[in-house]
RNA sequence: GCCCGGGUAGCUCAGUCGGCAGAGCAGCUCACUCGUAAUGAGCAGGUCAGGGGUUCGAGUCCCCUCUCGGGCUCCA
């Protein structure tokens, strides 16, 4: 029996009577919790084996919660390192943190060796042996000197210890997690020969691990610095149960099925002809039709929102980009110049200098402001070859770009209205879950910090008015402007950065823009850069992945397929298609050269929202058979006029909530007024 | 740009030890004229990414280049 017992307060408000000095393991036993992996005490996580503090509430961290998964993943990463060091004697190991959905570990293999895909199964087999041996994780704390001695043969570990020992500012968060704090280093041992620098906590034993999978190998620079060693990274995933692991692997398969590059090929939307060069897409008729619908929607609503259309060329004298600062700051991201008649030209990486010239083409009055210039402008950026990715990262793309020139006093209202407009537009595409980042002045920036602060305040005000959840991304603004970056989540929870709103402090000055004020004096306008889709190309890719290719009817390149049962019904099918076309529906007749079943299958695979089957009964009765995408079962004998009504309604672009000057309580207004996302199921 | 792995018919892929370049789908032709996710038969389709090398002989082995994919770095 323990000499005395204490009442231990739990975070949920209850308490448990335990012997003094009891550990997290004993607490878990007392509570009947069998999946605890750590203890949360005073905001930090500690090992289960540590005696619980008698003051302050504590809480068990269970395997399935976010922090618990991180512990599992971190522990699994240790086992990965242990396995690799077993299999490659002389290997160096660097860092191995938990990450979203998994973990990785970086190594330098002896003799400059590299991992191969087939190594993953060997390593995984060795990891499973270690798990089978139920090795305890044991924590120890050492002095800096002891740590350096322990890791004498491990240059990366020594560098971490030395870097942190050198004092604050010499470390970063990822390295801190590796277990060096102040003048102590913590290490974890498991098994006879393995010890790693680590802050912890870890599971009590490797036996608690097992639902993991190694996924891929990759190169990764030491400390993320491309001038330093490139290490060999192994990525894996780990979960609290086989079921959770299987669910994650299924999510990966789901993402694979939604890959816009695959869908683009299967639906014949676009391609990347090698003859054009990397990162330069061509849109096929169906893909171009989708773009047309997106762009028309954008143009129409911009006009309604008080924008004016402009059009500008793809190239300009290099001197323009000297003036704008692009060649000074971002020449590396621009295509090299070309010489024409002794003058250097560049492809434009952004539209703003051109729009500035439109503004400056004549004297401007305060009466004209805010002046909102909109263009679907195609820009060219020299992206490094390794970063290109489908339509989401290309070398030539079209921005739905606008520049708003306004008087200083108009900035706040303009930004707030703009943010509402952005949310309404994106909402119309069926995307509703947004998060924002306010990116503030970076280290490398131009302009007066006072102006920066004012611009940042205006952006923050717009966010507050809109009620959008946001976080501050300190120091992540563009060199010339603070900005709001808008992110959205797609149907399977992935986050995509889309819109950007920037308050430019530089261009009006560089181009010496002005307007005549009410006071007959010259004033400098503010300039807002903004793109809603960001890139039309990239936004199309996001839509394709979000909808798995089954776009809402109004965006579908073909909205209805009319299938005659036999050749005798083809004339009627043509009439049906003409009726639909008269209602503005994009309809196609697919003649009876193949079996009806095969044509239905083709239409389904092409994700056509409405399939109309017409046979003898329909010819006689003026009806159609309706097979709607996502519908429960096909209908027979629907009157043509009724079917046309339903399809025409489905094919109509959604309404857009006008920008709201005064959003309602809790700032949900921009979303509540937006029509519910069209599931693209054609249910009419 | 860097690391790793790929590139064989429009697509997905097979091709053993270096010994005649294949399949399914798609395409075309013919027959079938069909009531809600694949009718049948036939035909055609290849500079095996490109170039160089080794070899009696290269899709296969070696080198270079291009390109795609996964990462890293970058992303005004």
XYZ file of C-alpha atoms (C1' of nucleotides) in Angstrom:
760
model
C 0.000 0.000 0.000
C 1.124 3.527 -0.729
C 1.696 5.698 2.286
C -0.803 8.284 1.155
C -3.081 9.118 -1.657
C -3.944 12.377 -3.371
C -6.923 13.680 -5.277
C -5.682 14.508 -8.723
C -7.599 17.162 -10.657
C -8.419 16.342 -14.235
C -8.915 18.877 -16.982
C -12.536 17.879 -17.425
C -13.231 19.037 -13.881
C -13.405 15.655 -12.203
C -10.738 14.197 -9.964
C -9.252 10.814 -9.290
C -7.766 9.463 -6.084
C -4.343 8.016 -6.764
C -1.281 7.131 -4.705
C 1.159 9.996 -4.433
C 3.723 9.863 -7.194
C 1.470 7.908 -9.520
C 2.306 8.034 -13.202
C 0.217 8.602 -16.299
C 0.134 4.865 -16.827
C -1.428 4.401 -13.420
C -3.906 7.161 -14.134
C -4.854 5.466 -17.389
C -5.320 2.187 -15.563
C -7.477 3.874 -12.928
C -9.653 5.440 -15.596
C -9.793 2.334 -17.729
C -8.253 4.136 -20.679
C -6.275 1.699 -22.782
C -5.134 3.961 -25.617
C -3.342 6.734 -23.736
C 0.000 7.701 -25.247
C 0.998 10.715 -23.153
C -0.149 13.123 -20.477
C -1.023 16.765 -21.040
C -0.111 18.824 -18.051
C -0.013 22.584 -17.984
C -0.111 22.802 -21.750
C 2.822 20.493 -22.358
C 2.956 16.804 -23.151
C 4.940 14.411 -21.034
C 5.568 10.690 -21.019
C 3.128 8.327 -19.366
C 5.875 6.974 -17.129
C 6.499 10.335 -15.467
C 5.031 10.856 -11.990
C 2.063 13.176 -12.252
C 2.277 16.639 -10.747
C 0.036 16.917 -7.729
C -0.896 20.478 -8.564
C -2.810 21.568 -11.557
C -5.101 19.571 -13.753
C -3.818 16.804 -15.982
C -5.302 14.988 -18.888
C -4.562 11.764 -20.730
C -3.715 12.163 -24.399
C -5.312 9.352 -26.349
C -3.898 7.820 -29.486
C -6.682 8.982 -31.773
C -6.601 12.680 -30.957
C -4.336 15.088 -32.839
C -1.629 15.306 -30.190
C -1.802 11.570 -29.649
C -1.289 10.899 -33.321
C 1.704 13.201 -33.290
C 3.200 11.165 -30.470
C 2.569 7.923 -32.353
C 4.088 9.363 -35.506
C 7.101 10.748 -33.730
C 7.697 7.401 -32.068
C 7.246 5.605 -35.373
C 9.790 7.971 -36.926
C 12.272 6.859 -34.252
C 11.653 3.246 -35.155
C 12.199 4.145 -38.807
C 15.552 5.694 -37.958
C 16.446 2.702 -35.839
C 15.648 0.357 -38.725
C 17.632 2.396 -41.236
C 20.646 2.596 -38.944
C 20.444 -1.177 -38.487
C 20.310 -1.796 -42.210
C 22.858 0.857 -43.265
C 25.648 0.835 -40.686
C 27.402 4.169 -40.736
C 24.357 6.140 -41.829
C 23.811 9.576 -40.347
C 20.373 10.625 -39.267
C 19.122 14.178 -39.133
C 15.577 15.030 -38.098
C 12.359 13.062 -38.080
C 9.297 15.015 -37.004
C 5.618 14.143 -37.119
C 3.776 15.984 -39.868
C 0.184 16.208 -40.997
C -0.993 12.643 -41.598
C 2.390 11.077 -40.936
C 6.060 11.569 -40.369
C 9.398 11.572 -42.120
C 13.025 11.043 -41.294
C 16.075 12.384 -43.125
C 19.288 10.402 -43.526
C 22.671 10.600 -45.135
C 23.635 7.089 -46.202
C 27.241 5.896 -46.172
C 29.071 6.286 -49.456
C 26.437 8.645 -50.792
C 23.989 5.766 -51.232
C 20.342 6.446 -51.990
C 17.173 4.722 -50.959
C 15.370 2.834 -53.659
C 11.680 2.160 -53.763
C 12.271 -1.495 -52.978
C 14.195 -0.571 -49.835
C 10.971 0.600 -48.235
C 9.665 -2.943 -47.788
C 12.958 -4.067 -46.209
C 12.935 -1.121 -43.846
C 9.302 -1.643 -43.011
C 9.975 -5.329 -42.262
C 12.778 -4.353 -39.880
C 10.487 -1.799 -38.240
C 7.885 -4.478 -37.644
C 10.512 -6.635 -35.947
C 11.340 -3.740 -33.632
C 7.663 -3.260 -32.877
C 7.397 -6.994 -32.194
C 10.202 -6.754 -29.668
C 8.211 -4.311 -27.544
C 11.235 -2.148 -26.809
C 10.631 0.453 -24.097
C 11.291 4.141 -24.892
C 13.467 5.532 -22.120
C 14.102 9.214 -21.616
C 17.348 10.669 -20.341
C 18.587 14.214 -19.911
C 22.160 15.157 -20.612
C 24.312 18.214 -20.542
C 25.350 19.805 -23.828
C 28.808 18.229 -23.469
C 27.403 14.784 -22.791
C 25.111 15.156 -25.757
C 27.960 16.093 -28.067
C 29.907 13.094 -26.841
C 26.992 10.708 -27.224
C 26.444 11.807 -30.808
C 30.107 12.056 -31.617
C 29.636 10.130 -34.876
C 26.434 11.929 -35.853
C 27.245 15.280 -37.474
C 23.647 16.413 -37.866
C 22.795 15.700 -34.252
C 25.909 17.555 -33.166
C 24.950 20.495 -35.327
C 21.508 20.624 -33.745
C 22.982 20.565 -30.259
C 25.630 23.141 -31.114
C 23.157 25.349 -32.906
C 20.806 25.506 -29.970
C 23.596 25.757 -27.460
C 24.790 28.825 -29.339
C 21.797 30.631 -27.967
C 18.370 31.871 -28.884
C 17.831 32.790 -32.476
C 20.127 30.056 -33.683
C 17.410 27.470 -33.779
C 14.051 26.978 -35.350
C 10.922 25.218 -34.263
C 11.600 22.016 -36.163
C 14.972 21.633 -34.529
C 13.717 22.595 -31.096
C 11.354 19.644 -31.268
C 14.444 17.522 -31.484
C 15.107 17.940 -27.827
C 17.550 20.688 -27.061
C 16.304 23.328 -24.673
C 18.385 25.730 -22.750
C 21.546 23.984 -21.672
C 20.088 20.472 -21.505
C 19.465 17.939 -24.174
C 16.951 15.165 -23.863
C 17.355 11.831 -25.579
C 15.246 8.732 -25.931
C 16.634 5.230 -26.054
C 14.878 2.185 -27.240
C 16.431 -1.152 -27.925
C 20.009 -2.026 -27.192
C 21.778 0.351 -29.528
C 19.446 3.127 -30.567
C 19.310 6.559 -29.064
C 17.966 9.745 -30.603
C 17.918 13.347 -29.639
C 14.303 14.156 -28.910
C 12.050 16.338 -26.853
C 9.381 13.659 -26.642
C 7.098 12.487 -25.390
C 7.009 8.986 -26.752
C 4.813 5.974 -26.321
C 6.015 3.697 -23.499
C 6.981 0.895 -25.861
C 7.386 0.161 -29.541
C 4.637 -2.407 -29.009
C 2.200 0.514 -29.037
C 3.031 1.177 -32.686
C 2.162 -0.823 -35.745
C -0.518 0.834 -37.843
C 1.961 2.496 -40.133
C 3.128 2.378 -43.713
C 6.201 3.777 -45.413
C 5.055 5.696 -48.462
C 7.872 7.172 -50.501
C 11.440 8.298 -50.642
C 12.537 11.789 -51.564
C 15.478 14.119 -51.539
C 15.427 16.940 -49.017
C 17.986 19.599 -48.182
C 19.503 19.655 -44.723
C 17.766 22.428 -42.835
C 15.833 23.237 -45.991
C 18.841 24.979 -47.489
C 19.534 24.140 -51.100
C 23.199 25.025 -50.677
C 23.670 22.285 -48.107
C 23.681 18.488 -48.191
C 20.780 16.849 -49.869
C 19.562 14.133 -47.553
C 17.519 11.044 -48.233
C 14.051 11.375 -46.793
C 11.544 8.635 -46.139
C 7.905 9.573 -45.700
C 5.482 7.385 -43.817
C 2.089 7.525 -42.224
C 1.020 6.172 -38.855
C -2.337 5.915 -37.101
C -3.896 4.707 -33.919
C -5.528 1.697 -35.530
C -5.528 -0.399 -38.668
C -8.939 1.040 -39.465
C -7.672 4.615 -39.286
C -4.665 3.660 -41.421
C -6.888 2.024 -44.000
C -9.122 5.081 -44.045
C -6.116 7.305 -44.665
C -4.851 5.103 -47.484
C -8.331 5.258 -48.960
C -8.176 9.062 -48.798
C -4.915 8.947 -50.719
C -6.580 6.753 -53.338
C -9.476 9.207 -53.427
C -7.111 12.092 -54.078
C -5.520 10.062 -56.851
C -8.913 9.515 -58.453
C -9.576 13.239 -58.288
C -6.257 14.246 -59.794
C -7.109 16.943 -62.330
C -4.353 15.767 -64.658
C -6.044 12.389 -64.948
C -9.512 13.917 -65.251
C -8.280 16.413 -67.821
C -7.046 13.590 -70.002
C -10.046 11.334 -69.476
C -12.557 14.084 -70.205
C -10.465 15.481 -73.069
C -10.155 18.930 -71.487
C -6.512 19.899 -71.934
C -3.043 18.548 -72.547
C 0.580 19.567 -72.287
C 2.093 18.941 -75.708
C 5.811 18.331 -75.304
C 6.322 20.413 -78.426
C 5.209 23.503 -76.492
C 7.542 22.966 -73.605
C 6.916 22.204 -69.956
C 4.223 24.016 -68.046
C 2.381 25.304 -71.101
C -1.114 23.806 -71.439
C -3.411 23.733 -74.447
C -7.137 23.624 -73.847
C -9.186 21.286 -75.978
C -12.727 22.260 -76.983
C -14.389 20.899 -73.844
C -11.806 22.383 -71.498
C -11.932 25.710 -73.287
C -15.712 25.683 -72.968
C -15.432 25.355 -69.207
C -12.989 28.230 -69.132
C -15.321 30.282 -71.282
C -18.164 29.766 -68.808
C -15.925 30.623 -65.869
C -14.589 33.707 -67.579
C -17.958 34.934 -68.797
C -19.329 34.559 -65.303
C -16.387 36.519 -63.959
C -16.629 39.274 -66.571
C -20.348 39.731 -66.119
C -20.147 40.004 -62.353
C -17.157 42.278 -62.441
C -19.042 44.633 -64.733
C -21.997 44.520 -62.369
C -19.703 45.276 -59.461
C -18.389 48.441 -61.062
C -15.268 47.185 -62.781
C -14.259 48.184 -66.279
C -12.676 45.805 -68.749
C -9.262 46.475 -70.171
C -7.039 44.437 -72.453
C -3.252 44.542 -72.578
C -0.501 42.724 -74.480
C 1.608 39.782 -73.368
C 4.950 41.501 -73.782
C 6.423 44.899 -73.208
C 9.687 46.787 -73.353
C 11.937 45.655 -70.574
C 12.164 49.250 -69.409
C 8.559 48.991 -68.228
C 9.543 46.194 -65.878
C 12.575 48.176 -64.804
C 10.273 50.975 -63.756
C 7.841 48.640 -62.051
C 10.671 47.002 -60.159
C 9.977 43.508 -61.469
C 13.333 43.210 -63.201
C 15.016 44.423 -60.089
C 13.271 42.111 -57.690
C 12.010 39.132 -59.617
C 14.030 38.828 -62.795
C 14.781 35.231 -61.854
C 11.111 34.373 -62.124
C 10.692 36.017 -65.501
C 11.400 34.558 -68.910
C 14.643 35.964 -70.256
C 14.339 39.050 -72.395
C 14.321 39.085 -76.160
C 15.699 41.695 -78.442
C 13.586 43.244 -81.150
C 15.067 45.966 -83.364
C 17.720 46.612 -80.793
C 15.248 47.001 -77.938
C 14.853 44.488 -75.129
C 11.391 43.079 -74.437
C 10.044 40.794 -71.737
C 6.958 38.650 -71.440
C 4.834 40.059 -68.674
C 4.888 38.217 -65.351
C 2.053 40.378 -64.015
C -0.550 42.696 -65.437
C -0.135 45.550 -63.014
C 2.341 47.698 -64.950
C 0.005 47.608 -67.942
C -2.996 48.611 -65.865
C -1.001 51.394 -64.344
C -0.366 52.700 -67.846
C -4.082 52.656 -68.559
C -4.594 54.741 -65.445
C -1.842 57.117 -66.420
C -3.032 57.522 -70.000
C -4.680 60.767 -69.038
C -5.269 63.009 -66.093
C -7.515 61.477 -63.444
C -10.034 63.189 -61.231
C -11.155 62.172 -57.793
C -14.596 61.870 -59.347
C -13.436 58.767 -61.237
C -12.245 56.930 -58.154
C -12.331 54.181 -57.263
C -11.286 53.183 -60.763
C -11.471 49.408 -61.073
C -9.701 47.879 -64.071
C -10.302 44.214 -64.790
C -8.623 41.885 -67.232
C -8.331 38.173 -67.816
C -4.662 38.648 -68.411
C -2.276 35.909 -69.433
C 1.097 36.110 -67.753
C 4.316 34.151 -68.071
C 6.563 33.166 -65.243
C 9.742 31.201 -65.453
C 9.007 28.562 -62.846
C 11.862 26.214 -62.105
C 11.352 22.925 -63.891
C 10.990 20.850 -60.755
C 8.009 22.782 -59.450
C 5.673 22.444 -62.421
C 2.522 20.512 -61.641
C -0.442 20.048 -63.961
C -2.520 23.208 -64.230
C -1.752 24.279 -60.690
C 1.812 25.334 -61.387
C 2.541 26.370 -64.942
C 4.673 28.817 -66.883
C 1.838 30.545 -68.696
C -1.537 31.182 -67.127
C -4.434 33.582 -67.048
C -5.222 35.687 -64.026
C -8.613 37.190 -63.295
C -6.709 40.270 -62.396
C -7.879 43.694 -61.361
C -6.275 46.828 -60.042
C -8.301 49.287 -58.092
C -7.103 52.860 -57.890
C -8.715 54.769 -55.069
C -8.320 57.785 -52.896
C -6.723 57.084 -49.525
C -10.011 57.663 -47.748
C -11.742 55.054 -49.894
C -9.362 52.237 -49.089
C -11.170 50.729 -46.127
C -14.609 50.577 -47.678
C -13.195 49.355 -50.959
C -11.340 46.480 -49.290
C -14.348 45.424 -47.257
C -16.617 45.423 -50.317
C -13.966 43.611 -52.290
C -13.660 40.838 -49.748
C -17.414 40.328 -49.812
C -17.309 40.186 -53.595
C -14.546 37.585 -53.531
C -16.456 35.345 -51.153
C -19.677 35.635 -53.141
C -17.891 34.788 -56.376
C -16.099 31.773 -54.994
C -19.264 30.674 -53.228
C -21.093 30.625 -56.547
C -18.736 27.897 -57.677
C -19.845 25.711 -54.796
C -16.858 26.402 -52.610
C -17.848 27.596 -49.191
C -15.185 26.941 -46.615
C -12.672 29.772 -46.490
C -9.746 30.778 -44.345
C -7.670 33.882 -44.722
C -4.116 34.864 -43.957
C -3.034 38.405 -43.423
C 0.542 38.564 -44.636
C 2.475 41.454 -43.144
C 5.685 43.287 -43.951
C 8.599 40.994 -44.761
C 12.208 41.650 -43.904
C 13.002 42.509 -47.487
C 10.519 45.212 -48.247
C 10.336 48.648 -49.741
C 8.424 51.649 -48.532
C 7.747 53.498 -45.320
C 6.848 51.248 -42.359
C 4.183 53.768 -41.404
C 2.450 53.228 -44.738
C 2.788 49.502 -44.281
C 1.121 49.659 -40.913
C -1.742 51.687 -42.342
C -2.242 49.274 -45.201
C -2.109 46.286 -42.874
C -4.659 47.920 -40.623
C -6.992 48.487 -43.576
C -6.717 44.840 -44.572
C -7.328 43.688 -41.031
C -10.360 45.920 -40.828
C -11.774 44.334 -43.976
C -11.289 40.885 -42.467
C -12.940 41.899 -39.233
C -15.906 43.412 -41.025
C -16.373 40.270 -43.074
C -16.016 37.988 -40.091
C -13.808 35.605 -41.988
C -11.548 33.444 -39.832
C -7.948 34.488 -40.380
C -4.493 34.232 -39.005
C -1.580 36.629 -39.236
C 1.257 35.423 -41.422
C 3.951 37.667 -40.055
C 6.547 38.729 -42.564
C 4.995 36.888 -45.459
C 3.770 39.851 -47.442
C 5.043 40.707 -50.892
C 8.035 43.017 -50.925
C 5.848 45.909 -52.027
C 2.590 45.164 -50.258
C 0.828 43.495 -47.385
C -1.872 41.120 -48.554
C -4.764 38.893 -47.678
C -4.418 35.417 -49.078
C -7.626 33.461 -49.202
C -7.593 29.688 -48.869
C -10.444 27.295 -49.410
C -11.073 23.680 -48.569
C -12.294 21.268 -51.185
C -14.670 18.316 -50.946
C -12.050 16.105 -49.316
C -10.705 18.749 -46.980
C -7.632 19.846 -48.889
C -6.547 23.437 -48.584
C -5.884 25.517 -51.687
C -4.664 29.065 -51.874
C -6.738 31.044 -54.344
C -7.502 34.724 -54.067
C -5.072 37.411 -53.115
C -5.773 41.037 -52.156
C -2.803 43.347 -51.910
C -2.494 46.982 -50.978
C 0.321 48.251 -53.156
C 2.522 50.909 -51.653
C 5.012 51.078 -54.473
C 3.643 51.180 -57.983
C 1.699 54.444 -57.617
C 4.946 56.022 -56.529
C 7.217 54.320 -59.067
C 4.913 55.418 -61.870
C 4.201 58.756 -60.229
C 0.443 58.261 -60.365
C -1.795 61.024 -59.254
C -5.299 62.376 -59.392
C -6.735 65.812 -58.961
C -8.650 66.132 -55.749
C -11.623 68.179 -54.733
C -9.120 70.731 -53.476
C -7.676 71.021 -56.998
C -4.444 69.554 -55.621
C -2.486 66.567 -56.851
C -2.846 63.426 -54.781
C -1.344 59.959 -54.903
C -3.920 57.175 -55.310
C -3.789 53.904 -53.440
C -3.642 50.815 -55.566
C -5.185 47.440 -54.740
C -4.115 44.334 -56.620
C -6.510 41.458 -56.502
C -7.279 38.161 -58.187
C -10.232 35.976 -57.208
C -9.576 32.684 -58.918
C -5.946 33.598 -58.672
C -5.217 31.745 -61.860
C -8.105 30.627 -64.047
C -6.088 27.537 -64.941
C -5.373 26.631 -61.373
C -8.930 27.365 -60.282
C -10.212 25.035 -62.982
C -7.895 22.353 -61.615
C -9.307 22.927 -58.131
C -12.870 22.667 -59.423
C -12.079 19.451 -61.260
C -10.596 17.919 -58.133
C -13.353 19.251 -55.894
C -16.097 17.838 -58.121
C -14.109 14.814 -59.304
C -14.790 16.004 -62.854
C -18.584 16.148 -62.358
C -18.820 19.928 -62.632
C -22.058 21.770 -61.883
C -24.304 21.729 -64.920
C -23.743 25.391 -65.774
C -20.020 24.715 -66.154
C -20.304 21.366 -67.918
C -19.079 21.454 -71.504
C -21.920 19.154 -72.561
C -25.025 19.546 -70.440
C -27.317 16.977 -72.008
C -26.830 13.898 -74.178
C -29.835 12.824 -76.203
C -29.756 9.116 -77.032
C -32.218 7.666 -79.542
C -33.026 4.085 -78.721
C -32.836 3.164 -82.409
C -32.230 4.786 -85.763
C -35.976 5.324 -86.151
C -35.887 7.792 -83.259
C -32.991 9.901 -84.412
C -35.109 12.598 -86.001
C -37.025 13.019 -82.767
C -33.773 13.068 -80.800
C -32.580 15.908 -83.017
C -35.813 17.788 -82.270
C -35.300 17.261 -78.548
C -31.750 18.585 -78.777
C -32.972 21.602 -80.730
C -35.606 22.305 -78.080
C -32.932 22.230 -75.413
C -30.549 24.356 -77.460
C -33.308 26.944 -77.832
C -33.356 27.099 -74.032
C -29.606 27.700 -73.956
C -28.680 24.139 -73.069
C -25.603 22.546 -74.619
C -27.063 19.284 -75.916
C -25.648 16.568 -78.138
C -27.332 13.712 -79.986
C -25.487 10.414 -79.882
C -26.784 8.342 -82.764
C -27.586 4.663 -82.378
C -24.371 3.308 -83.822
C -23.655 1.496 -80.596
C -25.894 -0.206 -78.084
C -27.910 2.062 -75.840
C -26.119 0.638 -72.805
C -22.748 1.523 -74.259
C -23.818 5.075 -75.067
C -25.236 5.568 -71.599
C -22.014 4.304 -70.131
C -20.002 6.679 -72.298
C -22.172 9.617 -71.265
C -21.871 8.666 -67.590
C -18.106 8.391 -67.845
C -18.058 11.784 -69.561
C -19.891 13.129 -66.459
C -22.678 14.613 -68.572
C -25.288 15.916 -66.111
C -28.391 14.957 -68.101
C -28.921 11.895 -70.280
C -32.155 11.797 -72.245
C -33.209 8.508 -73.817
C -35.879 8.714 -76.489
C -37.673 5.726 -78.059
C -40.909 4.885 -79.769
C -43.040 5.773 -76.743
C -41.459 9.187 -76.587
C -41.868 9.899 -80.276
C -45.542 9.065 -79.873
C -46.052 10.955 -76.621
C -43.724 13.954 -76.967
C -41.756 12.805 -73.948
C -38.233 11.841 -72.948
C -36.622 9.387 -70.567
C -34.544 11.277 -68.013
C -31.385 9.844 -66.504
C -29.900 12.529 -64.295
C -26.350 12.416 -62.984
C -26.575 11.339 -59.380
C -30.269 10.561 -59.713
C -31.660 7.534 -57.965
C -33.149 5.903 -61.033
C -34.036 6.909 -64.569
C -37.492 8.317 -65.208
C -39.675 7.394 -68.162
C -42.250 9.401 -70.058
C -41.340 12.888 -68.819
C -42.965 15.598 -70.940
C -40.321 17.277 -73.082
C -41.323 20.755 -71.905
C -40.966 19.707 -68.275
C -37.594 18.103 -68.864
C -36.420 21.191 -70.743
C -37.520 23.393 -67.840
C -35.584 21.334 -65.343
C -32.458 21.139 -67.441
C -32.518 24.807 -68.393
C -32.846 25.718 -64.726
C -29.906 23.483 -63.843
C -27.866 24.977 -66.673
C -28.369 28.530 -65.499
C -25.360 30.061 -63.776
C -26.040 30.664 -60.106
C -26.997 34.137 -58.901
C -24.398 36.162 -57.119
C -25.080 37.959 -53.921
C -24.243 41.619 -54.508
C -21.406 42.870 -52.359
C -22.895 43.820 -49.043
C -21.968 47.187 -47.585
C -22.953 46.146 -44.080
C -22.500 42.467 -43.338
C -24.764 41.023 -40.735
C -23.941 39.750 -37.261
C -21.034 37.408 -36.791
C -19.942 38.265 -40.289
C -21.533 35.278 -41.909
C -23.395 37.405 -44.390
C -21.222 36.814 -47.435
C -21.835 33.142 -47.177
C -25.428 32.929 -46.127
C -26.627 34.759 -49.194
C -24.786 32.518 -51.568
C -26.828 29.698 -53.052
C -26.142 26.311 -51.625
C -23.316 24.562 -53.411
C -24.617 22.780 -56.424
C -23.644 19.225 -55.864
C -23.385 18.742 -59.563
C -25.793 15.888 -59.330
C -28.200 17.268 -61.880
C -31.130 16.770 -59.564
C -32.559 19.895 -61.102
C 17.624 24.051 -60.106
C 18.599 19.512 -56.707
C 17.548 13.984 -55.139
C 14.960 9.544 -56.462
C 11.834 6.837 -59.854
C 9.630 6.494 -64.693
C 8.973 7.174 -70.476
C 6.861 0.623 -75.093
C 0.109 2.140 -79.826
C -4.396 7.880 -78.252
C -5.046 5.589 -72.802
C -3.671 1.670 -69.090
C 0.078 -1.673 -69.131
C 2.959 -6.732 -70.345
C 7.526 -7.764 -72.707
C 11.815 -13.658 -69.041
C 18.956 -14.369 -69.746
C 20.408 -9.292 -75.068
C 17.565 -13.102 -80.127
C 10.671 -11.945 -84.926
C 7.206 -5.591 -80.549
C 2.270 -7.642 -77.489
C -2.768 -7.231 -74.729
C -7.163 -4.653 -73.107
C -9.669 -0.152 -73.882
C -10.105 3.894 -77.422
C -10.129 4.590 -83.183
C -11.822 2.810 -88.145
C -14.898 -0.809 -91.164
C -18.839 -4.262 -91.373
C -22.931 -6.656 -89.209
C -26.517 -5.774 -85.284
C -31.289 -1.108 -84.472
C -31.161 -2.110 -79.242
C -35.494 1.411 -73.255
C -31.046 3.168 -69.050
C -23.184 1.864 -67.148
C -19.489 -2.097 -72.169
C -23.279 -6.415 -78.959
C -20.069 -9.138 -82.145
C -16.407 -9.742 -85.958
C -12.550 -7.624 -88.585
C -8.891 -3.800 -89.682
C -5.480 -0.299 -88.653
C -2.255 1.709 -85.227
C 5.173 1.629 -83.065
C 11.787 6.035 -84.867
C 10.120 1.135 -77.795
C 11.106 9.691 -75.672
C 15.662 11.539 -78.653
C 20.938 10.979 -79.588
C 25.422 8.298 -78.942
C 28.006 3.772 -77.355
C 28.884 -1.730 -76.313
C 27.465 -6.183 -79.176
C 26.934 -10.765 -84.604
C 22.376 -8.760 -82.624
C 19.694 -3.629 -78.005
C 12.803 -2.097 -75.989
C 16.371 -4.823 -72.759
C 23.307 -3.092 -71.006
C 26.286 1.894 -70.665
C 26.575 7.463 -71.429
C 24.242 12.212 -72.670
C 19.833 15.056 -73.580
C 14.558 15.845 -73.319
C 10.265 14.921 -70.659
C 6.790 13.026 -66.815
C 5.955 11.679 -61.627
C 7.141 11.988 -56.117
C 9.719 15.190 -52.919
C 13.168 19.483 -51.556
C 13.959 24.577 -52.548
C 11.047 28.493 -54.764
C 6.157 30.695 -55.677
C 5.873 38.821 -56.973
